[in-house]
Structure formats: structure tokens, C-alpha cells
Coordinates of C-alpha atoms in Angstrom, one line a residue:
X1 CA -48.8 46.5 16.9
X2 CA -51.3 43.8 15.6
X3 CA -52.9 41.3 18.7
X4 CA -51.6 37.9 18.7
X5 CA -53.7 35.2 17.7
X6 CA -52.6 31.3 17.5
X7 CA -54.6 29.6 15.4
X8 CA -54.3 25.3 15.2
X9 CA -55.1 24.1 12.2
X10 CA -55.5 20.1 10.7
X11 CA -57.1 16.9 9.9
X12 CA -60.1 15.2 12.3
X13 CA -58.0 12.9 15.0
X14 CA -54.2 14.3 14.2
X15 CA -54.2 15.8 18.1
X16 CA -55.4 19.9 18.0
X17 CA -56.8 19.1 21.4
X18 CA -53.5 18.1 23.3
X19 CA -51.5 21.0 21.2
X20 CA -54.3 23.7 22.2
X21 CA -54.2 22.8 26.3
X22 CA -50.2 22.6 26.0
X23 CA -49.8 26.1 24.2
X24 CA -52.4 27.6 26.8
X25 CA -50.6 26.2 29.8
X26 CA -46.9 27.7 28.3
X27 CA -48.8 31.4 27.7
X28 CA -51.6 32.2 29.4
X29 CA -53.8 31.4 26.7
X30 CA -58.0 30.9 26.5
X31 CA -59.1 28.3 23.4
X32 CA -61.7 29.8 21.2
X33 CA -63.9 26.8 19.3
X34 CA -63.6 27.1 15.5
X35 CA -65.3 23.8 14.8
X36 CA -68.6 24.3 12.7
X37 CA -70.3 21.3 14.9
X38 CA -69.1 21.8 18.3
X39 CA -71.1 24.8 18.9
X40 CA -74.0 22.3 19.4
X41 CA -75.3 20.9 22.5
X42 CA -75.7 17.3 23.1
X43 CA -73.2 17.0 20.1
X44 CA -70.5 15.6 22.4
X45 CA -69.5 12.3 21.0
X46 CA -69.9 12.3 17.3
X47 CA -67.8 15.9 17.1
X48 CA -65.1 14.9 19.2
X49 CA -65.9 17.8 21.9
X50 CA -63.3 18.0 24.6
X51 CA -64.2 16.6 28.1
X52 CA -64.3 18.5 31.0
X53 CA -61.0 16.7 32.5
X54 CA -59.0 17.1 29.4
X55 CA -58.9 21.0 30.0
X56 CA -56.4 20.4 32.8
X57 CA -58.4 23.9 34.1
X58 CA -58.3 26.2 30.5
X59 CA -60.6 28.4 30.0
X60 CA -62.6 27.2 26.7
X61 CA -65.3 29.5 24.6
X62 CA -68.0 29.1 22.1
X63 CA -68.7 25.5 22.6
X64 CA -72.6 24.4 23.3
X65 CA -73.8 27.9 22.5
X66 CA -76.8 26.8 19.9
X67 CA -79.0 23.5 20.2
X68 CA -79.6 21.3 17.7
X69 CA -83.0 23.2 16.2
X70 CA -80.9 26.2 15.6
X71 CA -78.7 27.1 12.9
X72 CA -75.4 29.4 12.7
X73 CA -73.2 30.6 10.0
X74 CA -70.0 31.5 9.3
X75 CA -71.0 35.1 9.8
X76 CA -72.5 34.7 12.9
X77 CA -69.0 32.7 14.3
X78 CA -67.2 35.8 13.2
X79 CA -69.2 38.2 14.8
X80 CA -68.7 36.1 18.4
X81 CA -65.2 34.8 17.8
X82 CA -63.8 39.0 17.2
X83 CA -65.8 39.7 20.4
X84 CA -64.2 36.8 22.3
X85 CA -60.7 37.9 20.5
X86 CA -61.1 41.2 22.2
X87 CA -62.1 40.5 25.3
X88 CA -59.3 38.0 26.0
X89 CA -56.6 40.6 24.6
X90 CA -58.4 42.9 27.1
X91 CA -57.7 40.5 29.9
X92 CA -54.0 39.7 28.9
X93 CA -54.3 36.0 27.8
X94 CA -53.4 34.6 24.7
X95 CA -56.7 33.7 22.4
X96 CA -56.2 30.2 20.4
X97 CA -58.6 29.2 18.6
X98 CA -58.9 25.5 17.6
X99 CA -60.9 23.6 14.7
X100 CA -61.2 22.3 11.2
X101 CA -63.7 24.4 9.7
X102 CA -61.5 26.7 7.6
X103 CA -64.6 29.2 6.7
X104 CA -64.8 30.3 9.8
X105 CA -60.9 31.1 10.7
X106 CA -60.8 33.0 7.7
X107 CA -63.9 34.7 8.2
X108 CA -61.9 35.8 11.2
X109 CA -58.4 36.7 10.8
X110 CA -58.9 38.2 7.6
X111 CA -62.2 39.7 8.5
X112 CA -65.0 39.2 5.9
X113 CA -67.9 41.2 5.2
X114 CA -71.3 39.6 5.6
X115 CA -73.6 42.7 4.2
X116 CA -77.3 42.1 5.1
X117 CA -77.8 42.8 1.2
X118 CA -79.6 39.5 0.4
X119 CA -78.4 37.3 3.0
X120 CA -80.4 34.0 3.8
X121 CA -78.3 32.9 7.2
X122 CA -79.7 29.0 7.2
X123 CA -79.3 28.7 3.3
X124 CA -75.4 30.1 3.8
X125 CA -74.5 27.7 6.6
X126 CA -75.8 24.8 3.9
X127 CA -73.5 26.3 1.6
X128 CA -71.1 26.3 4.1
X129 CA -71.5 22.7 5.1
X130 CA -71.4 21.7 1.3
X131 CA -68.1 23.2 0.4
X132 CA -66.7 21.8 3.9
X133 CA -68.2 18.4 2.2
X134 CA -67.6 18.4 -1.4
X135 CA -64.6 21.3 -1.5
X136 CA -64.7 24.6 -3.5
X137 CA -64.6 23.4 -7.1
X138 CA -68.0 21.7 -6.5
X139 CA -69.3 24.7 -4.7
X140 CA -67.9 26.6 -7.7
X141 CA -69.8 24.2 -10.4
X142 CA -72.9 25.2 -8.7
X143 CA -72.4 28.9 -9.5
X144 CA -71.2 27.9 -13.3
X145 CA -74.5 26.2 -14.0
X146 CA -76.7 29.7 -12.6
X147 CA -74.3 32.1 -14.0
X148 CA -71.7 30.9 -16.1
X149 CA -70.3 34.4 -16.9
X150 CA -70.0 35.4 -12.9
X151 CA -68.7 32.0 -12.9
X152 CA -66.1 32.8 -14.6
X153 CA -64.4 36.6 -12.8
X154 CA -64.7 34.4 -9.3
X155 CA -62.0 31.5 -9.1
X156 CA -63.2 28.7 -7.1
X157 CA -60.6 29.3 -4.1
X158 CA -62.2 32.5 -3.3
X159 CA -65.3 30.8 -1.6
X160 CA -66.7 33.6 0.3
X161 CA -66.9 35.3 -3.0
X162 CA -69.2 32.2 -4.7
X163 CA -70.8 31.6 -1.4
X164 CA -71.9 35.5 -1.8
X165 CA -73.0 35.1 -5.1
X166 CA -74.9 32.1 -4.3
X167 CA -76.4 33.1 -1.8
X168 CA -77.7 36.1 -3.4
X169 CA -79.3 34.3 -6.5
X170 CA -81.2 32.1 -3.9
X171 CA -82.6 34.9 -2.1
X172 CA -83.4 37.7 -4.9
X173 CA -83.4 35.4 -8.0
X174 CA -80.8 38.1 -9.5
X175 CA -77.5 37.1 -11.0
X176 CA -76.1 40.9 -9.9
X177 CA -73.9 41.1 -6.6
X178 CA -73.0 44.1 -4.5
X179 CA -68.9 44.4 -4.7
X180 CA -67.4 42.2 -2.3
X181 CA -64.8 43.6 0.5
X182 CA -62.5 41.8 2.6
X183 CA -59.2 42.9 4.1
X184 CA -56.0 41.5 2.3
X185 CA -54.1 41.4 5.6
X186 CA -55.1 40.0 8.7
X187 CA -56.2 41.7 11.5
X188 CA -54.2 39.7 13.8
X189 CA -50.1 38.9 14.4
X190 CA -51.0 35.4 13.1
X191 CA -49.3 32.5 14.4
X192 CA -50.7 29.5 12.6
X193 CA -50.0 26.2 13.2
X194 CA -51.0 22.9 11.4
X195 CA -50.5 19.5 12.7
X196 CA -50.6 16.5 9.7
X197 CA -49.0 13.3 9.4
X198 CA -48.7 10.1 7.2
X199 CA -51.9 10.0 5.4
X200 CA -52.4 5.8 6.0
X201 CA -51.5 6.3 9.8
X202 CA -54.6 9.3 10.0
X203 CA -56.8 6.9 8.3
X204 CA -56.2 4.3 10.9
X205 CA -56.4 6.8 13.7
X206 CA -59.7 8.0 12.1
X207 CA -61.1 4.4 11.8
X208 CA -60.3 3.6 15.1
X209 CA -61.9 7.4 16.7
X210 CA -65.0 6.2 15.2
X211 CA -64.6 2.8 17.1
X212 CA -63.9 4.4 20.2
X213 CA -67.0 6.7 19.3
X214 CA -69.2 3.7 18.8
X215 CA -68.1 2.3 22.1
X216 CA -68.4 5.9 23.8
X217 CA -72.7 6.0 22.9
X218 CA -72.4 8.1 19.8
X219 CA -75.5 5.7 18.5
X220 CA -77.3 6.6 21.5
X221 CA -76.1 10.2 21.3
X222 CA -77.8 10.5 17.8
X223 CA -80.9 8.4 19.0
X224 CA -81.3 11.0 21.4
X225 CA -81.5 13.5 18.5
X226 CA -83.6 11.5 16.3
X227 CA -86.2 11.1 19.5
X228 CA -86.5 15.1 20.4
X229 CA -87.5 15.3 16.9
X230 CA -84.4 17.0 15.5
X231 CA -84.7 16.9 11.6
X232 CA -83.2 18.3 8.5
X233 CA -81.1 20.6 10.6
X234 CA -77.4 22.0 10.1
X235 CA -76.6 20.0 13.4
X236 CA -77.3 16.8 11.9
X237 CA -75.9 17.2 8.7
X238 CA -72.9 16.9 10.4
X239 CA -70.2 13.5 9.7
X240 CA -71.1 11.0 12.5
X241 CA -74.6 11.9 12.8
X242 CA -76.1 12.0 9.6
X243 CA -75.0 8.4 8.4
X244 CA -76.3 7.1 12.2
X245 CA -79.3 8.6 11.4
X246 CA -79.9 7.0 7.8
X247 CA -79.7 3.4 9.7
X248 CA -82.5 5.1 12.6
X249 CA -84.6 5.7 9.3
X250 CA -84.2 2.4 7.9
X251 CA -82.0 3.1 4.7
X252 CA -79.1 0.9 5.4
X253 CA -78.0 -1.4 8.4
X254 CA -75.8 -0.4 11.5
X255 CA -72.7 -2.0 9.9
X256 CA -72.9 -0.2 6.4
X257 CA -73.6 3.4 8.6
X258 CA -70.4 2.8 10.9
X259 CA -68.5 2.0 7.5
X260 CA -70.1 4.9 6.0
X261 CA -69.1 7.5 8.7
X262 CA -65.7 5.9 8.4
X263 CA -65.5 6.9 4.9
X264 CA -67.0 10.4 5.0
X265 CA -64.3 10.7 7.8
X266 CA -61.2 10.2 5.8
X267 CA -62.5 12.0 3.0
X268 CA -63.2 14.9 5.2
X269 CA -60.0 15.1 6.7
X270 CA -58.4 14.6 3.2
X271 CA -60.3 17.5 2.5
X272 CA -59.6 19.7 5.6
X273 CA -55.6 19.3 4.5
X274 CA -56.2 20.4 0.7
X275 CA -58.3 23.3 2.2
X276 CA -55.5 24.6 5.2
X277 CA -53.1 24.4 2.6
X278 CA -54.2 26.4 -0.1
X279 CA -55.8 29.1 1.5
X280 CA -53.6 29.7 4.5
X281 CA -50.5 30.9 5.8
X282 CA -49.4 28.0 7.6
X283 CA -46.7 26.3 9.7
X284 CA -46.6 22.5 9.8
X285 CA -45.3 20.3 11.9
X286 CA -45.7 16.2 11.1
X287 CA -46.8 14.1 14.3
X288 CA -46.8 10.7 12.3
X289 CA -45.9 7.8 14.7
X290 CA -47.5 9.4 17.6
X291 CA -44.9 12.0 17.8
X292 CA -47.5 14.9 18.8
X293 CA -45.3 14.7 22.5
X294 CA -42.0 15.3 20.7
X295 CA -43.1 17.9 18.5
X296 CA -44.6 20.0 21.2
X297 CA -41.1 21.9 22.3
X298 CA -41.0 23.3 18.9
X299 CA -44.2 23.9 18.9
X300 CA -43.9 26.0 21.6
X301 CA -40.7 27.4 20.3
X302 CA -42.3 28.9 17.4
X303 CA -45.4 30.5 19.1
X304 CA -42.5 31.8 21.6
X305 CA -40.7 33.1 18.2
X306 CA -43.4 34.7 16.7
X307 CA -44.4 36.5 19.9
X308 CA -41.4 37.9 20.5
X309 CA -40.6 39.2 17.3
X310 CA -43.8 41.2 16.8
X311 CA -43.2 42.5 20.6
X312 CA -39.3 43.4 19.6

């Protein structure tokens, strides 16, 4: 019998948070952070890190484990989110983890292998930052200039795959790579949700998050940053600090950065759907008009479903 592992899945501001507390409280469950940025400290504001109060007492892991200066990689999230898996299973609660960053869940349910062969951690966590940016056919172009003909036996989905190959050339200048293994079936019972909704109503709920962020001290968050000297770092390359700190350096006003970060937003999140729905096994349920509250009884009729019927 496979362990159980929810996974919530979605677009910036459509309401993982709320889903993630309500599923913990109903069965025993611990949250596991799958979000690239909020293993940061001091990146509160601009990542949308949940508050202390809004944990309503559950357990959460792998937030604020790595400071700004430092950098971590996919690998290195797989490595502590299979550790964190098994201890909870050990325990008896329910492990969900929570986040956008879709490299990293898949790194995790279905188990990737990172070989040491070549690897070059801080230049694979830009990788991973660009495809989370630009998606994998850009990532994928990259590769087609270096080496058209590896190019060509890797499709552009399978990212690990180019990431690999990238990666490799970068650190060894050769166009050769060591075969590539990953398991075809996840490790886990997988119950995967994903939460979406009308595409102009998350817009609106994205504009007005960064609003709320403004008024919250994300400027003074990333000032903070800028201050202690943090530069050209993963951390900072992340949406909602990186446009803040093009207006600290002088390249555009405060205005243009706020409507930047709105931008980069929405194309992230439009992003983030594209990515859950091509490369994972997903259920979704659609909370457009606020309906997160409504949809939460199914919600936690299907986890109950899926339980039950690896358990039977």
C-alpha cells in the first residue's frame, strides 16, 4: 500500500492557504511548503507566507529554512520534502504539501534523480526560476540553440530532462548526458487537488493582493533586502521583489514597479495553470465568485474518497 499524499495545486491568490488548514483540521494532516520562495526568511510579504494566526494551530514545515544569501534547488526540496513525507507517515498524520512551484512537487511524487554527475546547484535553481518564468518551450529554445540534435529526442514538457542537459553543458562544456531515470509512477497514493477560477476574477484578486501587499510593507520588506546587501540572489529574483528593487536602483519609478509586479503576477499565475495542467494528474475544483467556502465539502469528500479506497 502506497502512503497518502495531498497535494494543492493552483494559481497565486485563488485560496491554497484556506484549503490546506481546512483539509489538515478534517485529517490530521501537517502542510509541507512547496513554494520555491517561501523557503526564505524575511520573505514574508512579497510571497504571500502564511501568518502565524492563520494556522488555526497546524503544524507547518519547510518554510524560513534558507536566508536570502543562500540558494536551493529543486533537488535539494526533494531531498527535505521525502524526509518530511516520512516522518509525518511515521507519526500518523496526513502530509499536504501546498505551493505553485510545479518542479518541485514533481521532483517529489514522482521521485527524480539529481546524480552529482555535473551538477551546478545555483546555476539549476536559475534554470529553475526561468522555466517557472518564461515556461518550458523557452527553456527548451535554450537547449535547441547549444544542441539542436539533443534538442530534438527531449520534448519540451519533459523539463527535468532539458534542465539536465543544460545543466551539464554549463558545467562540463560537453553536449553528452548520463541517461536520465525517473520513476513513471509515483511514489505516493496521490490525491491532487487544484483550485482555478474565472481567469478576469484571478486577475482582479491578483491586482488587488499586490495592493494589499503594498499596504502590508512589502516596499519596506524589500528595502530591508536591498540594505543587508542582498544582490543577484535566487531570493530576489523572485515576482514582488525583483521589480521593487529595479525602482531602489533607480530604473523606473514606484508606480511603473507596482504595475510591473502586477503584470509579472498574472502572467505567472497564467503560467502556473498551463504548467499543473499539462504535467499533472489533477482534480479541479473552480472557486470563481468567492466560492472557495462552498467548494470545501467536496473538497473534503474527495480527499475522504481517495483515502478510503486505497485503504479498502
Amino acid at each position: 500500500m502506497k502512503p497518502a499524499l495531498v497535494v494543492i495545486v493552483g494559481p497565486t491568490a485563488v485560496g491554497k492557504t484556506k484549503t490546506s488548514i481546512e483539509i489538515a483540521k478534517a485529517f490530521d494532516g501537517e502542510i509541507i511548503n512547496s513554494d520555491s520562495m517561501q523557503v526564505y526568511k524575511g520573505l514574508d510579504i512579497g510571497t504571500a507566507k502564511i501568518k502565524e494566526h492563520e494556522k488555526e494551530g497546524i503544524p507547518h514545515h519547510l518554510f524560513d529554512i534558507r536566508t536570502p544569501f543562500e540558494d536551493y534547488s529543486a533537488a535539494d526540496f526533494q531531498i527535505d520534502a521525502q524526509l518530511k513525507i516520512k516522518q509525518l507517515h511515521e507519526k500518523g498524520s496526513l502530509p499536504i504539501m501546498v505551493g505553485g512551484t510545479g518542479l518541485y512537487i514533481r521532483s517529489v511524487t514522482h521521485d527524480y534523480e539529481f546524480t552529482d554527475v555535473g551538477a551546478d546547484p545555483e546555476y539549476r535553481g536559475m534554470l529553475e526560476d526561468y522555466v517557472e518564468e518564461y515556461g518550458p518551450e523557452a527553456l527548451h529554445a535554450r537547449l535547441l540553440k547549444i544542441d539542436p540534435g539533443r534538442a530534438s529526442q527531449i520534448h519540451p514538457n519533459n523539463i527535468r530532462r532539458v534542465i539536465r542537459a543544460l545543466e551539464i553543458h554549463h558545467a562540463t562544456g560537453s553536449l553528452e548526458t548520463a541517461p536520465a531515470h525517473r520513476r513513471a509512477e509515483t511514489l505516493f497514493n496521490l490525491i491532487t487537488i487544484g483550485l482555478t477560477m474565472d481567469r478576469e476574477q484571478l486577475y482582479e484578486r491578483i491586482n488587488l493582493r499586490v495592493d494589499l501587499m503594498m499596504d502590508e510593507g512589502l516596499l519596506e520588506e524589500v528595502q530591508s533586502l536591498f540594505d543587508a546587501g542582498v544582490r543577484n540572489t535566487q531570493a530576489v529574483q523572485a515576482i514582488g521583489y525583483k521589480e521593487l528593487y529595479a525602482y531602489l536602483e533607480g530604473e523606473c519609478s514606484l508606480e511603473e514597479a507596482v504595475e510591473t509586479l502586477k503584470r509579472n503576477s498574472r502572467r505567472y499565475a497564467k503560467r502556473q495553470l498551463t504548467w499543473f495542467r499539462h504535467q499533472m494528474d489533477v482534480e479541479w475544483f473552480d472557486v470563481t465568485n468567492g466560492s472557495i467556502n462552498e467548494k470545501i465539502p467536496s473538497i473534503l469528500r474527495f480527499v475522504a474518497g481517495k483515502l478510503n479506497s486505497e485503504s479498502n
